[in-house]
Amino acid sequence: MKISFDSRKPATLMNERLEWDSYLEKVGLYKDKAAFAAVFKHFSPLLKSFLMKSGGQDSASVEELVQETWIKVWRKAPHFSSKQGSASTWIYTIARNTRIDAIRTQVRQNPDRLNAEDIYADYPTEAPHTSLVQLRNKRFVSEELRKLPAEQAEVLALMYFRGKSGQQVADTLNLPLGTVKSRIRLALAKMKLALPGSIAERQTGATEND
Amino acid sequence: MIKNHPDADLLAEYTAGVMALAPTISVTTHLQFCNSCKSTVKALEELGGEMLEQADAVPVSDDLLEQIFACVEEDETSEDSLLTRPTTIDEVASSIPAYLQKFLPEGKLHWKFLSPSVKVAPISVGETVHELALHKIKVGGKVPEHNHLGKEITVVLKGSFSDEDGVYQRGDFMVREAGEIHQPIAATHEECICLSVLAAPFKLTGLKRWLNPFLSFSPS
Ligand SMILES: [Zn+2]
């Protein structure tokens, strides 16, 4: 199976990333169309790829979702703060929510009563990171993601990109669910993304977070 | 102090947006209490952003940007719609997350007795695979020993309860696999309210599941 993200692609330059953040803030503050166009130009082909893989629809309907995502980005931009996260992370969550709502509309699960963005409320973190710390974390994740063993990267790609649950990933790869779960945990541990509290097995009672 | 958290793979499913609605709600509910998991989710979203950055680009139509500008100019007046919280009369109802209140008819919870010490208020979120409900165990009340036919997630909203394995307090997130038998008991000074999500046991009972109560009591 082809891995859904291209790990051979050269890393987007880190200072280029800071630019997306400041462009997006300009969109929020001044409704700056030139700044929006720059962000659009960089992320649209990535969003199309992301939404195409998870939906599997034709190009036209995928572009509708891309469009919907951008309209939300434009409207919600005043809420974007680079202190709370980077542009790519923020755009990812909006695209994910758009995908969830599109799927729920398809299967008629009360689409107008609840939107994904109501559920994935944006809780501000207590101590926002400085952009420098964020950038360093991001660079680390970026590098580690490229170095992940193919079997771990594949599981993450199926989940994040193809929109498959752990069980569906297990069915697709013909693996026990436990194997899928442990690949996810190993990958997250390598990228230092999960704290011990959430990695520990349930009921060990040994974790004392928060 | 919160001692029971969702596993990392569950948080990954949550962040990737691949979880059914009712379990998603249970994780969001836990996040309201738990800064540790909240920052894990933030980190997992960063992973999503990173994967987006590393996606292989697929070109979009040339006129897409123009179309988007046309759309946003059209409704320049409509701000992004903030969720309005309906006025709630019920004390418990007003303590549950705002987005859940959307599902309460007239802002009220409809409590039904499940046993002398346990009441249940089902919340229909229009999802067919899981059932979402609030459970209220009265002070010192015992939940009859029961066996889960499907996997069950519980998040403590108020008070605390204990079972064979430990004590669970506000914010604690627990998963019980199908077949695990347990008997929760509420603390003796305060009633306990939990949000619970039960995977409907389709495989076991097929259509007959509609005849089952929310919890399926073992005959013991
Ligand atoms: Zn937690």
Coordinates of C-alpha atoms and ligand atoms in Angstrom, one line a residue:
Chain A
M1 CA 0.0 0.0 0.0
K2 CA 1.2 3.5 -0.9
I3 CA 1.9 5.6 2.1
S4 CA -0.3 8.6 2.0
F5 CA 2.2 11.3 2.8
D6 CA 5.3 11.8 0.9
S7 CA 8.3 11.5 3.3
R8 CA 10.8 12.2 0.6
K9 CA 9.4 15.7 0.0
P10 CA 11.9 18.3 1.1
A11 CA 11.0 19.9 4.4
T12 CA 9.2 23.2 4.2
L13 CA 11.7 25.7 5.4
M14 CA 11.1 26.6 9.0
N15 CA 11.3 30.3 8.5
E16 CA 8.8 29.9 5.6
R17 CA 6.5 28.4 8.2
L18 CA 6.6 31.4 10.4
E19 CA 5.5 33.4 7.4
W20 CA 2.3 31.4 7.1
D21 CA 1.6 32.2 10.7
S22 CA 2.0 35.9 10.2
Y23 CA 0.0 35.9 6.9
L24 CA -2.8 34.2 8.7
E25 CA -2.8 36.7 11.5
K26 CA -3.0 39.5 8.8
V27 CA -6.0 37.8 7.4
G28 CA -7.6 37.8 10.8
L29 CA -6.7 41.4 11.6
Y30 CA -7.1 43.2 8.3
K31 CA -8.9 40.8 6.0
D32 CA -5.7 41.0 4.0
K33 CA -6.5 39.3 0.6
A34 CA -2.9 39.1 -0.5
A35 CA -1.9 37.4 2.7
F36 CA -4.8 35.0 2.3
A37 CA -3.8 34.3 -1.3
A38 CA -0.3 33.4 -0.2
V39 CA -1.5 30.9 2.4
F40 CA -4.0 29.6 -0.1
K41 CA -1.4 29.0 -2.7
H42 CA 0.8 27.0 -0.4
F43 CA -1.9 24.9 1.4
S44 CA -4.5 24.3 -1.3
P45 CA -2.7 21.5 -3.1
L46 CA -2.0 19.9 0.3
L47 CA -5.6 20.2 1.4
K48 CA -6.8 18.7 -1.8
S49 CA -4.5 15.8 -1.3
F50 CA -5.7 15.4 2.3
L51 CA -9.4 15.6 1.6
M52 CA -9.1 13.5 -1.5
K53 CA -7.5 10.6 0.3
S54 CA -10.0 10.6 3.1
G55 CA -13.1 10.9 1.0
G56 CA -12.2 9.2 -2.2
Q57 CA -14.7 11.4 -4.1
D58 CA -14.2 12.9 -7.5
S59 CA -12.0 15.9 -8.0
A60 CA -15.0 18.4 -8.2
S61 CA -16.5 17.4 -4.9
V62 CA -13.1 17.4 -3.2
E63 CA -12.6 20.9 -4.4
E64 CA -15.9 21.8 -2.8
L65 CA -14.5 20.6 0.5
V66 CA -11.3 22.5 -0.1
Q67 CA -13.4 25.6 -0.8
E68 CA -15.5 25.1 2.3
T69 CA -12.3 24.8 4.4
W70 CA -11.0 28.1 3.0
I71 CA -14.2 29.9 3.7
K72 CA -14.0 28.8 7.3
V73 CA -10.4 29.8 7.5
W74 CA -11.3 33.3 6.2
R75 CA -14.2 33.6 8.7
K76 CA -12.4 32.2 11.7
A77 CA -9.0 33.9 11.0
P78 CA -9.6 36.5 13.7
H79 CA -9.5 33.6 16.2
F80 CA -6.1 32.4 15.0
S81 CA -3.2 33.1 17.2
S82 CA 0.3 31.9 16.4
K83 CA 0.9 31.6 20.2
Q84 CA -1.6 28.8 20.3
G85 CA -0.3 26.8 17.4
S86 CA 1.0 27.1 13.8
A87 CA -0.9 27.8 10.7
S88 CA -0.6 24.3 9.4
T89 CA -2.0 22.8 12.6
W90 CA -4.9 25.3 12.6
I91 CA -5.7 24.6 9.0
Y92 CA -5.5 20.9 9.6
T93 CA -8.1 21.0 12.3
I94 CA -10.5 23.1 10.1
A95 CA -10.1 20.6 7.2
R96 CA -10.6 17.7 9.6
N97 CA -13.8 19.3 10.9
T98 CA -15.0 19.9 7.4
R99 CA -14.4 16.3 6.5
I100 CA -16.2 15.1 9.6
D101 CA -19.2 17.3 8.9
A102 CA -19.3 16.2 5.2
I103 CA -19.3 12.5 6.2
R104 CA -22.0 13.0 8.8
T105 CA -24.1 14.9 6.3
Q106 CA -23.7 11.9 4.0
V107 CA -24.9 9.4 6.6
R108 CA -27.5 11.8 7.9
Q109 CA -26.4 11.9 11.5
N110 CA -28.1 15.1 12.5
P111 CA -25.9 17.3 10.4
D112 CA -27.5 20.6 11.3
R113 CA -27.7 20.1 15.0
L114 CA -24.0 19.6 15.8
N115 CA -20.9 20.6 14.0
A116 CA -17.5 19.1 14.5
E117 CA -16.2 22.5 15.6
D118 CA -18.7 22.6 18.5
I119 CA -17.2 19.3 19.8
Y120 CA -13.6 20.0 19.1
A121 CA -13.8 23.2 21.1
D122 CA -10.6 25.2 20.9
Y123 CA -9.4 25.1 24.5
P124 CA -6.6 27.6 25.0
T125 CA -3.6 25.9 26.6
E126 CA -2.6 27.3 29.9
A127 CA 0.9 28.4 29.0
P128 CA 1.2 29.2 25.3
H129 CA 4.6 28.4 23.9
T130 CA 6.7 31.1 22.4
S131 CA 6.9 30.7 18.6
L132 CA 10.6 29.7 19.0
V133 CA 9.7 26.8 21.3
Q134 CA 6.9 25.9 18.9
L135 CA 9.2 26.0 16.0
R136 CA 11.7 23.8 17.7
N137 CA 9.0 21.2 18.6
K138 CA 7.7 21.3 15.1
R139 CA 11.0 20.8 13.5
F140 CA 11.6 17.8 15.8
V141 CA 8.2 16.3 14.9
S142 CA 8.8 17.0 11.3
E143 CA 12.2 15.2 11.4
E144 CA 11.0 12.3 13.4
L145 CA 7.9 11.8 11.2
R146 CA 10.2 11.3 8.3
K147 CA 12.3 8.8 10.1
L148 CA 9.4 6.6 11.3
P149 CA 9.5 3.0 10.3
A150 CA 7.2 2.5 7.3
E151 CA 4.8 0.3 9.3
Q152 CA 4.2 3.0 11.9
A153 CA 3.9 5.8 9.3
E154 CA 1.4 3.7 7.3
V155 CA -0.9 3.3 10.3
L156 CA -0.8 7.1 11.1
A157 CA -1.4 7.9 7.4
L158 CA -4.4 5.6 7.2
M159 CA -5.8 7.2 10.4
Y160 CA -5.1 10.9 9.7
F161 CA -5.4 10.9 5.9
R162 CA -7.8 8.1 5.1
G163 CA -10.0 8.7 8.1
K164 CA -9.9 5.1 9.3
S165 CA -10.4 4.2 13.0
G166 CA -8.0 1.9 14.7
Q167 CA -10.3 -1.1 14.0
Q168 CA -10.7 -0.1 10.3
V169 CA -6.9 0.2 10.0
A170 CA -6.6 -3.2 11.5
D171 CA -9.1 -4.6 9.1
T172 CA -7.4 -2.9 6.1
L173 CA -3.9 -4.2 7.0
N174 CA -5.2 -7.5 8.3
L175 CA -3.6 -7.1 11.6
P176 CA -4.8 -7.5 15.2
L177 CA -6.2 -4.3 16.7
G178 CA -3.5 -4.6 19.5
T179 CA -0.7 -4.4 16.9
V180 CA -2.2 -1.3 15.3
K181 CA -2.5 0.4 18.8
S182 CA 1.0 -0.4 19.7
R183 CA 2.3 0.9 16.4
I184 CA 0.5 4.2 17.1
R185 CA 1.9 4.4 20.6
L186 CA 5.4 3.7 19.5
A187 CA 5.2 6.3 16.8
L188 CA 3.8 8.9 19.2
A189 CA 6.5 8.1 21.8
K190 CA 9.2 8.5 19.2
M191 CA 7.9 11.9 18.2
K192 CA 7.5 12.7 22.0
L193 CA 3.9 13.6 21.3
A194 CA 2.2 11.7 24.1
L195 CA 2.8 12.1 27.8
P196 CA 3.4 9.1 29.9
G197 CA 0.0 9.5 31.5
S198 CA -1.8 8.8 28.2
I199 CA 0.6 6.1 27.1
A200 CA 0.3 4.1 30.3
E201 CA -2.0 1.2 30.2
R202 CA -5.4 1.8 31.8
Q203 CA -5.9 0.8 35.4
T204 CA -2.2 0.7 36.3
G205 CA -3.1 3.7 38.4
A206 CA 0.5 4.7 38.4
T207 CA 0.2 7.9 36.4
E208 CA -0.2 11.1 38.2
N209 CA -0.7 13.9 35.7
D210 CA -2.5 17.1 36.3
Chain B
M1 CA -6.5 14.5 40.8
I2 CA -7.3 12.7 37.6
K3 CA -5.8 9.3 37.5
N4 CA -7.6 7.7 34.6
H5 CA -7.0 9.0 31.1
P6 CA -7.8 7.9 27.6
D7 CA -4.9 5.9 26.0
A8 CA -2.7 7.6 23.5
D9 CA -4.1 5.7 20.6
L10 CA -7.6 6.8 21.6
L11 CA -6.4 10.4 21.7
A12 CA -4.9 9.9 18.2
E13 CA -8.2 8.6 16.9
Y14 CA -9.9 11.5 18.5
T15 CA -7.5 14.0 16.9
A16 CA -7.6 12.4 13.5
G17 CA -11.4 12.7 13.7
V18 CA -12.1 9.0 13.1
M19 CA -14.1 8.3 16.2
A20 CA -17.8 8.0 16.3
L21 CA -19.7 10.9 17.7
A22 CA -20.6 9.6 21.2
P23 CA -17.1 8.5 22.1
T24 CA -15.7 11.8 20.7
I25 CA -18.0 13.6 23.1
S26 CA -16.7 11.5 26.0
V27 CA -13.1 12.5 25.2
T28 CA -14.0 16.2 24.8
T29 CA -15.7 15.9 28.2
H30 CA -12.6 14.5 29.8
L31 CA -10.5 17.3 28.2
Q32 CA -12.5 19.9 30.0
F33 CA -11.1 18.5 33.2
C34 CA -7.6 17.4 32.1
N35 CA -4.8 19.7 31.0
S36 CA -2.4 16.8 30.5
C37 CA -4.6 15.2 27.8
K38 CA -5.5 18.6 26.4
S39 CA -1.8 19.2 25.6
T40 CA -1.4 15.7 24.2
V41 CA -4.3 16.5 21.8
K42 CA -2.7 19.8 20.9
A43 CA 0.5 17.9 20.1
L44 CA -1.4 15.4 18.0
E45 CA -3.0 18.2 16.1
E46 CA 0.5 19.5 15.4
L47 CA 1.2 16.0 14.0
G48 CA -1.8 16.5 11.8
G49 CA -0.5 19.8 10.6
E50 CA 2.9 18.3 10.0
M51 CA 1.3 15.4 7.9
L52 CA -0.6 18.0 6.0
E53 CA 2.7 19.8 5.2
Q54 CA 4.2 16.5 4.0
A55 CA 1.3 15.6 1.8
D56 CA 2.0 15.1 -1.9
A57 CA 0.5 18.2 -3.6
V58 CA -2.5 17.9 -5.9
P59 CA -3.1 21.0 -8.0
V60 CA -6.5 22.8 -7.6
S61 CA -8.5 24.6 -10.3
D62 CA -7.2 28.0 -11.3
D63 CA -10.4 29.8 -10.4
L64 CA -10.8 28.4 -6.9
L65 CA -9.4 31.4 -5.1
E66 CA -11.7 33.8 -7.0
Q67 CA -14.7 31.6 -6.1
I68 CA -13.7 31.7 -2.5
F69 CA -13.3 35.5 -2.5
A70 CA -16.7 35.7 -4.2
C71 CA -18.2 33.6 -1.4
V72 CA -16.7 35.5 1.5
E73 CA -17.7 38.9 0.0
E74 CA -21.3 37.8 -0.3
D75 CA -21.8 37.2 3.4
E76 CA -19.4 39.8 4.8
T77 CA -22.2 40.6 7.3
S78 CA -22.5 37.1 8.8
E79 CA -19.9 36.6 11.5
D80 CA -18.9 33.0 12.3
S81 CA -21.9 31.7 14.2
L82 CA -21.1 31.3 17.9
L83 CA -22.9 28.5 19.6
T84 CA -25.7 29.9 21.7
R85 CA -26.3 28.2 24.9
P86 CA -30.0 27.5 25.6
T87 CA -31.3 28.6 28.9
T88 CA -31.5 25.5 31.1
I89 CA -33.7 25.0 34.1
D90 CA -32.2 21.7 35.1
E91 CA -29.3 22.1 37.5
V92 CA -27.4 19.1 36.2
A93 CA -28.3 20.0 32.6
S94 CA -26.6 23.3 33.0
S95 CA -23.4 21.7 34.2
I96 CA -22.9 19.5 31.1
P97 CA -21.0 20.8 28.1
A98 CA -22.7 23.5 26.1
Y99 CA -22.7 21.5 22.9
L100 CA -24.5 18.6 24.6
Q101 CA -27.3 20.9 25.6
K102 CA -28.3 21.2 22.0
F103 CA -29.6 17.7 22.3
L104 CA -31.8 18.3 25.4
P105 CA -35.4 19.0 24.6
E106 CA -36.2 22.3 26.4
G107 CA -32.9 22.2 28.2
K108 CA -34.1 19.3 30.4
L109 CA -32.8 15.9 31.2
H110 CA -35.3 13.2 31.5
W111 CA -34.3 10.9 34.3
K112 CA -35.6 7.4 34.6
F113 CA -35.0 5.0 37.4
L114 CA -32.8 2.1 36.4
S115 CA -32.7 0.7 39.9
P116 CA -33.6 2.2 43.4
S117 CA -30.2 4.0 43.5
V118 CA -29.5 4.7 39.9
K119 CA -31.1 7.0 37.4
V120 CA -30.3 7.4 33.8
A121 CA -31.0 10.2 31.3
P122 CA -30.3 9.1 27.7
I123 CA -29.1 11.8 25.4
S124 CA -29.8 11.1 21.7
V125 CA -27.1 12.5 19.5
G126 CA -28.4 10.8 16.4
E127 CA -25.7 8.2 16.4
T128 CA -26.6 4.6 15.9
V129 CA -23.6 2.7 17.0
H130 CA -23.3 4.1 20.6
E131 CA -25.7 5.2 23.2
L132 CA -24.8 8.3 25.2
A133 CA -26.4 8.9 28.6
L134 CA -25.9 10.5 32.0
H135 CA -26.1 8.3 35.1
K136 CA -26.8 9.5 38.5
I137 CA -26.0 7.3 41.5
K138 CA -27.5 8.5 44.8
V139 CA -25.3 9.1 47.9
G140 CA -23.7 5.8 48.8
G141 CA -25.9 4.1 46.2
K142 CA -24.8 0.8 44.7
V143 CA -25.2 0.0 41.0
P144 CA -26.4 -3.5 40.7
E145 CA -23.6 -5.8 39.6
H146 CA -23.7 -5.9 35.8
N147 CA -22.0 -7.2 32.8
H148 CA -21.3 -5.0 29.8
L149 CA -22.5 -6.4 26.5
G150 CA -20.6 -3.7 24.7
K151 CA -17.6 -1.6 25.5
E152 CA -18.4 1.2 27.9
I153 CA -16.7 4.6 28.4
T154 CA -17.5 6.5 31.6
V155 CA -16.4 10.1 32.5
V156 CA -17.1 11.3 36.1
L157 CA -18.8 14.7 36.0
K158 CA -19.6 15.2 39.6
G159 CA -18.9 13.3 42.9
S160 CA -17.0 10.1 42.9
F161 CA -17.6 6.3 42.8
S162 CA -15.5 3.3 43.5
D163 CA -15.5 -0.3 42.3
E164 CA -13.2 -3.3 42.8
D165 CA -10.4 -1.6 41.0
G166 CA -10.3 1.8 42.6
V167 CA -11.9 5.2 43.2
Y168 CA -12.9 7.4 40.3
Q169 CA -13.2 11.2 40.7
R170 CA -14.3 14.2 38.7
G171 CA -12.7 14.1 35.3
D172 CA -11.6 10.4 35.4
F173 CA -12.0 8.6 32.1
M174 CA -12.6 4.8 32.1
V175 CA -13.1 2.2 29.5
R176 CA -14.7 -1.1 30.3
E177 CA -14.4 -3.9 27.8
A178 CA -17.4 -6.0 26.9
G179 CA -17.8 -8.8 29.4
E180 CA -16.1 -7.1 32.4
I181 CA -18.3 -7.4 35.4
H182 CA -18.2 -4.7 38.0
Q183 CA -20.3 -3.0 40.7
P184 CA -19.8 0.7 41.2
I185 CA -20.7 2.4 44.5
A186 CA -21.1 6.1 44.9
A187 CA -19.2 7.9 47.6
T188 CA -21.1 8.3 50.9
H189 CA -21.1 12.1 51.1
E190 CA -22.2 13.1 47.6
E191 CA -24.3 11.8 44.7
C192 CA -22.3 10.8 41.6
I193 CA -23.0 11.9 38.0
C194 CA -21.3 10.3 35.1
L195 CA -21.4 10.6 31.4
S196 CA -21.4 7.2 29.7
V197 CA -21.1 5.9 26.2
L198 CA -22.1 2.3 25.5
A199 CA -21.3 0.6 22.3
A200 CA -24.6 -0.9 21.3
P201 CA -24.1 -4.7 21.3
F202 CA -25.3 -5.3 17.7
K203 CA -23.2 -8.4 17.3
L204 CA -24.6 -10.1 20.3
T205 CA -28.3 -9.3 20.1
G206 CA -29.0 -8.0 16.7
L207 CA -32.4 -6.3 16.6
K208 CA -33.3 -7.5 20.0
R209 CA -31.0 -4.8 21.4
W210 CA -33.9 -2.4 21.3
L211 CA -35.5 -4.5 24.0
N212 CA -32.5 -4.2 26.3
P213 CA -32.3 -1.6 29.0
F214 CA -29.4 0.8 28.7
L215 CA -27.4 -1.4 31.0
S216 CA -27.9 -5.0 30.7
F217 CA -28.1 -6.5 34.2
S218 CA -26.7 -9.9 34.8
P219 CA -29.2 -12.2 36.6
S220 CA -27.0 -12.6 39.7
Ligands
ZN1 ZN -6.4 13.1 30.8

